[in-house]
Coordinates of C-alpha atoms in Angstrom, one line a residue:
M56 CA 121.1 110.5 86.7
K57 CA 119.4 114.4 87.2
T58 CA 120.9 116.7 89.6
P59 CA 118.5 118.4 92.4
T60 CA 119.2 121.6 90.0
N61 CA 117.6 119.7 87.3
W62 CA 114.6 118.5 89.3
L63 CA 114.0 121.9 90.6
A64 CA 114.1 123.0 86.9
L65 CA 111.6 120.2 85.9
V66 CA 109.1 121.6 88.5
I67 CA 109.4 124.9 87.5
A68 CA 109.2 124.2 83.6
L69 CA 105.6 122.3 84.7
A70 CA 104.5 125.3 86.6
A71 CA 105.4 127.8 83.7
A72 CA 103.8 125.3 81.1
A73 CA 100.7 125.4 83.0
A74 CA 100.8 129.3 83.5
A75 CA 101.2 130.2 80.1
L76 CA 97.9 128.5 78.9
P77 CA 94.7 130.8 78.8
A78 CA 93.4 131.0 82.4
A79 CA 89.4 130.5 80.7
A80 CA 90.8 127.3 78.9
V81 CA 92.2 125.4 82.0
T82 CA 90.4 123.5 84.9
F83 CA 92.1 124.5 88.1
D84 CA 91.9 123.2 91.6
L85 CA 93.7 123.9 94.5
S86 CA 93.1 121.4 97.7
P87 CA 94.6 122.1 101.0
F88 CA 94.4 118.7 103.3
A89 CA 95.8 117.7 107.0
E90 CA 95.9 114.7 109.1
L91 CA 96.3 114.5 112.8
G92 CA 97.0 110.9 114.1
A93 CA 98.2 108.8 117.1
S94 CA 99.5 105.3 117.0
Y95 CA 101.1 102.6 119.2
E96 CA 103.8 100.4 117.9
R97 CA 104.9 96.9 119.7
N98 CA 108.6 96.3 119.2
L99 CA 109.3 99.3 117.5
L100 CA 113.2 98.4 117.5
R101 CA 112.7 95.2 115.8
A102 CA 114.3 93.0 118.9
E103 CA 114.4 89.4 118.9
T104 CA 115.1 89.2 122.6
A105 CA 115.1 91.3 125.8
Q106 CA 118.9 91.6 125.7
Q107 CA 118.9 92.3 122.2
A108 CA 116.4 95.3 123.2
I109 CA 118.7 96.5 126.1
E110 CA 121.6 96.9 123.6
D111 CA 119.7 98.3 121.0
S112 CA 117.7 101.0 123.4
P113 CA 119.3 104.3 123.5
T114 CA 118.0 104.5 127.2
G115 CA 119.7 101.0 128.0
D116 CA 116.5 99.7 129.2
P117 CA 114.4 97.0 127.4
R118 CA 111.6 98.8 126.6
V119 CA 111.1 98.5 122.5
S120 CA 107.5 99.9 122.0
D121 CA 106.6 103.4 121.8
S122 CA 103.4 105.8 121.0
V123 CA 103.4 108.6 118.7
R124 CA 101.6 111.5 117.6
T125 CA 101.8 112.5 114.1
A126 CA 100.7 116.1 112.2
S127 CA 101.1 116.4 108.5
G128 CA 99.5 119.2 105.9
G129 CA 99.9 120.2 102.2
L130 CA 98.5 121.1 99.0
T131 CA 97.6 119.4 95.9
L132 CA 97.6 121.3 92.4
E133 CA 95.3 120.1 89.6
A134 CA 94.9 121.7 86.3
D135 CA 93.9 120.2 82.6
H136 CA 94.0 121.7 79.5
G137 CA 92.2 119.5 77.0
L138 CA 94.4 116.5 76.4
Q139 CA 97.1 117.8 79.1
A140 CA 97.1 117.6 82.7
W141 CA 99.2 118.6 85.7
I142 CA 99.4 117.5 89.1
A143 CA 101.7 118.6 92.0
T144 CA 101.6 117.6 95.9
A145 CA 103.4 118.9 98.5
E146 CA 103.4 117.4 102.2
L147 CA 105.1 118.3 105.6
S148 CA 104.7 115.7 108.6
R149 CA 106.0 115.8 112.1
A150 CA 106.2 112.7 114.4
D151 CA 106.8 113.1 118.1
Y152 CA 107.6 110.0 120.4
N153 CA 106.5 109.6 124.0
H154 CA 109.6 107.6 125.2
F155 CA 111.7 107.6 122.5
D156 CA 111.9 111.6 122.2
E157 CA 115.5 111.3 120.1
L158 CA 113.3 109.9 117.3
D159 CA 111.1 113.1 116.8
H160 CA 111.7 114.2 113.4
S161 CA 110.1 115.9 110.5
A162 CA 109.7 114.6 107.1
Y163 CA 108.4 115.4 103.6
D164 CA 107.0 114.4 100.3
G165 CA 106.7 116.2 97.0
I166 CA 105.3 115.0 93.7
A167 CA 105.0 116.9 90.4
G168 CA 103.6 115.3 87.2
W169 CA 102.4 116.3 83.8
R170 CA 100.2 113.6 81.6
W171 CA 100.3 114.8 77.9
A172 CA 98.9 113.8 74.6
A173 CA 100.0 114.9 71.4
G174 CA 96.5 113.8 69.1
R175 CA 95.1 110.4 69.9
A176 CA 98.4 108.8 68.6
L177 CA 100.9 109.5 71.0
D178 CA 100.9 110.2 74.7
G179 CA 102.9 109.8 77.9
E180 CA 103.7 111.4 81.5
L181 CA 106.6 113.2 83.0
G182 CA 107.4 113.1 86.6
W183 CA 109.4 113.6 89.7
R184 CA 109.2 112.8 93.2
G185 CA 111.2 113.6 96.7
T186 CA 110.6 112.3 99.8
R187 CA 112.8 112.2 103.4
R188 CA 111.7 109.8 105.9
L189 CA 112.5 107.9 109.3
D190 CA 114.2 104.8 108.1
S191 CA 112.8 101.3 110.1
F192 CA 114.5 99.5 112.1
D193 CA 114.4 96.3 110.3
N194 CA 117.8 94.8 110.1
R195 CA 119.4 97.5 112.1
D196 CA 121.5 97.0 115.5
D197 CA 120.9 100.5 117.0
S198 CA 118.2 102.9 117.3
I199 CA 120.1 106.3 115.8
S200 CA 117.7 107.9 113.6
N201 CA 118.5 107.4 110.0
F202 CA 116.7 109.5 107.3
R203 CA 115.9 108.0 104.1
V204 CA 116.1 110.5 101.0
E205 CA 114.9 109.5 98.1
R206 CA 114.8 111.0 94.5
Q207 CA 112.9 109.9 91.2
V208 CA 112.8 111.2 87.6
R209 CA 110.3 109.3 85.2
A210 CA 109.2 109.9 81.5
S211 CA 107.2 107.2 79.5
A212 CA 105.5 107.6 76.3
G213 CA 103.1 105.6 74.1
L214 CA 102.5 105.3 70.5
A215 CA 99.5 103.7 68.8
I216 CA 101.0 102.1 65.9
T217 CA 97.9 101.0 64.4
P218 CA 94.3 100.7 66.1
R219 CA 95.4 97.3 67.6
F220 CA 99.1 97.8 68.4
R221 CA 100.7 100.0 70.4
A222 CA 104.3 100.5 72.0
E223 CA 105.1 101.9 75.2
L224 CA 108.4 103.3 76.8
L225 CA 109.4 103.9 80.2
L226 CA 112.6 105.7 81.4
R227 CA 113.1 106.4 85.2
G228 CA 116.2 107.2 87.5
D229 CA 116.5 106.7 91.2
R230 CA 118.6 107.4 93.9
R231 CA 117.9 106.8 97.6
E232 CA 120.5 108.1 100.2
N233 CA 120.9 107.5 104.0
T234 CA 122.1 110.2 106.4
L235 CA 123.7 107.6 108.8
V236 CA 127.2 107.2 107.8
N237 CA 127.5 103.7 108.8
R238 CA 124.3 103.0 106.6
Q239 CA 125.7 105.0 103.3
R240 CA 127.3 101.7 102.1
F241 CA 123.9 101.1 100.8
D242 CA 122.9 104.6 99.0
V243 CA 122.2 103.5 95.5
E244 CA 121.4 104.7 92.2
E245 CA 119.3 103.0 89.3
R246 CA 118.3 103.8 85.8
L247 CA 115.6 101.7 84.5
A248 CA 114.5 101.3 81.0
D249 CA 111.5 99.4 79.7
F250 CA 110.1 99.1 76.3
A251 CA 106.8 97.0 75.6
L252 CA 104.8 96.0 72.3
L253 CA 101.4 95.5 73.0
Y254 CA 98.3 94.0 71.0
V255 CA 95.4 96.0 72.7
A256 CA 91.7 95.2 72.4
Q257 CA 90.0 97.5 74.8
P258 CA 88.6 97.1 77.2
V259 CA 89.3 93.2 77.0
L260 CA 92.7 92.4 76.5
R261 CA 96.3 94.2 76.6
A262 CA 99.0 91.5 75.7
G263 CA 102.4 91.7 74.4
I264 CA 106.3 91.5 75.0
G265 CA 108.7 93.5 77.1
L266 CA 112.5 94.1 77.5
R267 CA 113.8 95.4 80.6
R268 CA 117.0 96.9 81.5
V269 CA 118.2 98.0 85.3
A270 CA 121.7 99.7 85.8
G271 CA 122.5 100.0 89.5
E272 CA 125.4 101.5 91.2
Y273 CA 126.1 101.8 94.9
L274 CA 127.2 105.0 95.4
R275 CA 129.7 105.0 98.6
R276 CA 130.8 101.1 98.8
D277 CA 134.1 100.2 99.2
A278 CA 135.4 97.6 97.4
Q279 CA 138.4 97.0 99.7
L280 CA 136.4 97.1 102.6
F281 CA 133.6 94.7 101.5
P282 CA 135.3 92.3 98.6
D283 CA 132.3 89.9 98.8
L284 CA 129.6 92.8 97.9
A285 CA 129.0 94.1 94.3
T286 CA 129.7 97.7 93.9
S287 CA 127.3 97.7 90.7
Y288 CA 124.8 95.6 88.8
D289 CA 123.2 95.4 85.5
D290 CA 120.0 93.4 84.9
F291 CA 118.4 92.5 81.3
G292 CA 115.1 90.5 81.3
V293 CA 112.5 89.8 78.8
D294 CA 108.8 89.0 79.7
L295 CA 105.5 88.2 78.5
R296 CA 102.7 90.7 79.9
A297 CA 98.9 91.0 79.7
T298 CA 96.0 92.4 81.2
W299 CA 92.7 90.9 80.6
Q300 CA 89.3 91.6 81.5
P301 CA 86.6 89.0 80.4
S302 CA 83.8 90.8 81.9
G303 CA 83.0 94.2 83.9
I304 CA 83.8 92.3 87.2
S305 CA 87.1 90.1 87.1
T306 CA 90.7 90.9 85.7
L307 CA 93.5 88.9 85.4
D308 CA 97.2 90.8 85.2
G309 CA 100.3 89.1 84.9
R310 CA 103.9 89.6 83.6
I311 CA 105.9 86.6 83.5
G312 CA 109.7 86.5 82.0
R313 CA 113.4 85.7 82.7
T314 CA 115.8 88.3 84.0
E315 CA 119.7 87.9 84.2
R316 CA 121.6 89.9 86.8
E317 CA 125.5 90.5 86.4
L318 CA 127.3 91.7 89.6
E319 CA 130.8 93.8 89.7
P320 CA 133.1 92.7 90.7
V321 CA 131.5 89.2 92.3
Q322 CA 130.4 88.1 88.7
D323 CA 130.1 84.8 90.3
Q324 CA 127.3 85.6 92.6
G325 CA 124.6 86.8 90.0
F326 CA 121.2 85.5 89.0
N327 CA 119.8 84.0 86.2
G328 CA 116.0 82.7 86.6
L329 CA 112.2 83.3 86.2
V330 CA 110.5 86.3 88.0
G331 CA 107.0 87.8 87.4
H332 CA 103.8 88.5 89.0
L333 CA 100.0 86.9 88.5
E334 CA 97.1 89.0 90.1
Y335 CA 93.7 88.3 89.9
R336 CA 90.9 91.0 91.0
R337 CA 87.2 90.2 91.6
E338 CA 84.1 92.5 92.0
I339 CA 82.3 90.0 94.1
S340 CA 79.5 92.2 94.9
G341 CA 78.4 95.7 94.5
K342 CA 80.0 96.3 98.1
T343 CA 82.9 93.6 97.8
S344 CA 85.8 93.0 96.1
A345 CA 88.7 91.0 96.5
R346 CA 92.2 90.5 94.9
L347 CA 95.0 87.8 94.9
R348 CA 98.4 88.0 94.0
A349 CA 101.3 85.8 93.4
F350 CA 105.1 86.7 92.9
R351 CA 108.4 86.2 92.5
D352 CA 110.8 89.4 92.6
L353 CA 114.4 90.7 92.4
F354 CA 115.6 93.5 94.3
A355 CA 118.7 95.4 95.3
V356 CA 119.7 95.2 99.1
E357 CA 119.8 98.3 100.9
D358 CA 119.9 97.1 104.6
V359 CA 121.7 94.0 104.7
D360 CA 125.2 93.0 103.6
A361 CA 124.2 90.9 100.4
N362 CA 124.0 91.3 97.0
F363 CA 120.5 91.2 95.9
I364 CA 116.8 89.8 97.5
E365 CA 114.7 87.1 96.4
D366 CA 111.0 87.3 97.1
T367 CA 108.4 84.8 96.4
G368 CA 105.3 85.3 97.9
L369 CA 101.5 85.7 97.8
R370 CA 99.4 88.4 98.9
I371 CA 95.5 88.7 99.2
G372 CA 93.2 91.5 100.0
L373 CA 89.3 92.0 100.7
T374 CA 87.7 95.4 100.4
W375 CA 84.1 95.7 101.7
A376 CA 81.8 98.7 101.9
A377 CA 79.8 98.1 105.1
R378 CA 77.9 101.1 104.7
S379 CA 78.0 104.1 102.2
K380 CA 80.2 105.7 104.2
L381 CA 82.0 103.0 106.1
D382 CA 85.1 100.8 104.1
V383 CA 86.8 98.0 105.6
E384 CA 90.1 96.5 103.8
L385 CA 91.7 93.2 104.9
T386 CA 95.1 92.0 103.6
A387 CA 97.4 89.3 104.4
S388 CA 100.9 88.2 102.9
Y389 CA 103.3 85.7 103.1
V390 CA 106.7 86.3 101.8
D391 CA 109.9 83.7 101.6
R392 CA 112.7 86.1 101.3
V393 CA 116.4 85.3 100.4
F394 CA 119.6 87.4 100.9
A395 CA 121.7 86.0 98.3
G396 CA 125.6 86.4 97.9
G397 CA 127.8 88.5 99.9
T398 CA 129.3 88.4 103.3
S399 CA 126.1 86.3 104.7
G400 CA 127.1 83.5 102.5
A401 CA 130.8 83.4 102.5
N402 CA 133.2 81.1 104.4
G403 CA 130.7 78.5 104.7
A404 CA 128.3 80.6 106.6
R405 CA 124.3 79.8 106.0
Q406 CA 122.7 82.1 103.2
R407 CA 120.3 84.1 105.2
A408 CA 116.4 83.1 104.5
D409 CA 113.5 84.9 106.3
D410 CA 109.9 84.1 106.3
V411 CA 107.7 87.1 106.4
R412 CA 104.0 87.0 107.3
N413 CA 101.9 90.0 107.5
G414 CA 98.4 90.9 108.0
A415 CA 96.6 94.4 108.5
V416 CA 93.2 95.8 108.7
T417 CA 91.8 99.5 107.8
V418 CA 88.7 101.0 108.6
N419 CA 87.8 104.0 106.6
W420 CA 84.8 106.2 107.8
Q421 CA 83.8 109.4 105.8
V422 CA 82.0 111.4 108.4
L423 CA 81.7 114.0 105.8
E424 CA 82.6 115.0 102.2
R425 CA 86.1 116.6 103.6
L426 CA 86.3 114.7 106.9
A427 CA 87.3 111.1 107.5
L428 CA 88.3 108.9 110.5
V429 CA 90.7 106.2 109.8
A430 CA 91.6 103.1 112.0
D431 CA 94.4 100.9 111.2
F432 CA 96.0 97.7 113.1
E433 CA 99.0 95.9 111.2
R434 CA 101.0 93.0 112.6
E435 CA 104.1 91.1 111.0
I436 CA 106.3 88.2 112.0
R437 CA 109.7 87.6 110.6
Q438 CA 111.2 84.3 111.2
S439 CA 115.0 83.9 110.5
N440 CA 117.5 81.2 110.0
Q441 CA 120.0 83.7 111.4
A442 CA 120.2 84.6 115.3
G443 CA 119.1 87.8 116.2
D444 CA 117.3 88.7 113.1
S445 CA 113.9 87.4 113.8
A446 CA 111.1 89.9 115.1
A447 CA 107.4 90.3 115.6
W448 CA 105.6 93.7 115.9
W449 CA 102.5 95.0 115.7
R450 CA 100.9 98.8 115.1
S451 CA 97.6 100.2 116.0
G452 CA 96.4 103.6 114.7
L453 CA 93.8 106.3 114.7
A454 CA 93.6 109.4 112.4
L455 CA 91.4 112.4 111.6
R456 CA 91.9 113.2 107.8
L457 CA 90.6 116.8 106.6
G458 CA 90.3 117.7 103.0
F459 CA 91.3 114.1 101.4

């Protein structure tokens, strides 16, 4: 995994590569952007009962909801030269809470990337991302600020072996850490390698077989304090993947295969089964499009003392261009979430399982070319088989965007 020094060197190298090209041969765009917003979140602390709200509240009262003002701004740089393209984005944001002012905070998000090609046979990407954000209060029993600091480095390459066959390789490293001491047992580092051999008949079909390996390590988990929890995991999977576009108005995308997860030092709590997704997208009319996604995924657990998460669910979405400058997006989802292994299943206790239902609507009004007004509403209900872990919350917000 790369250190922060390596990440900084990567960004400098990308900038130097762009600067080294003849200025006249480079298409260059530097765009500032900003957003001002206000929102209200009902049950911000995700409390199940009034008593739990009092226990979780930093002020000792049952209030768990709050309004928040946000402001953000940044720059996006885009440049291209022939078959090469560079992009970098830096954004800083500030959030101020009306009631829970101890949660006031600043955050950032930065991206740098290089899309490259060597002729028509070889192409790929090199990228980095770093973020710092306030962690949500899902699966928390306090309201102390915890910040999630995430770093990602990725590199991919594709080779056209013949006009019909293509090989693709993706390498990625992720590091996710918490600032709150009692959450640092969830700090994790992952290294992913994904290889695929595909048959390509553009624009109708991409289909083939893929191999996937994920090696993960919990950076600050003490095996003596948490004997039922894994300190590392190793995934190996093989899958069939395809994207089929029989017409210009519909697309079917899928990846289905088998994954085996081995855990250390709790080898008897691993996983071996089918995972994947199937997604259908359709342009219903010139103004309306829809998508449907069914999935079963496997994740590392980063907020509950369990060994992994199995998510099985369904998501639907509908986008409608009500007017030439007015878009409405509706989404809904249902997820059956199982927290497998670990202390939640020890000594005969029930293994935790949640049903999560979520719905959202977003209205985007493009007032001017560089000025937009965005209103959104989101509602989620989580029902758990463990006492104290159920919660229902909703959020509504209004934002003014400049330069996006």
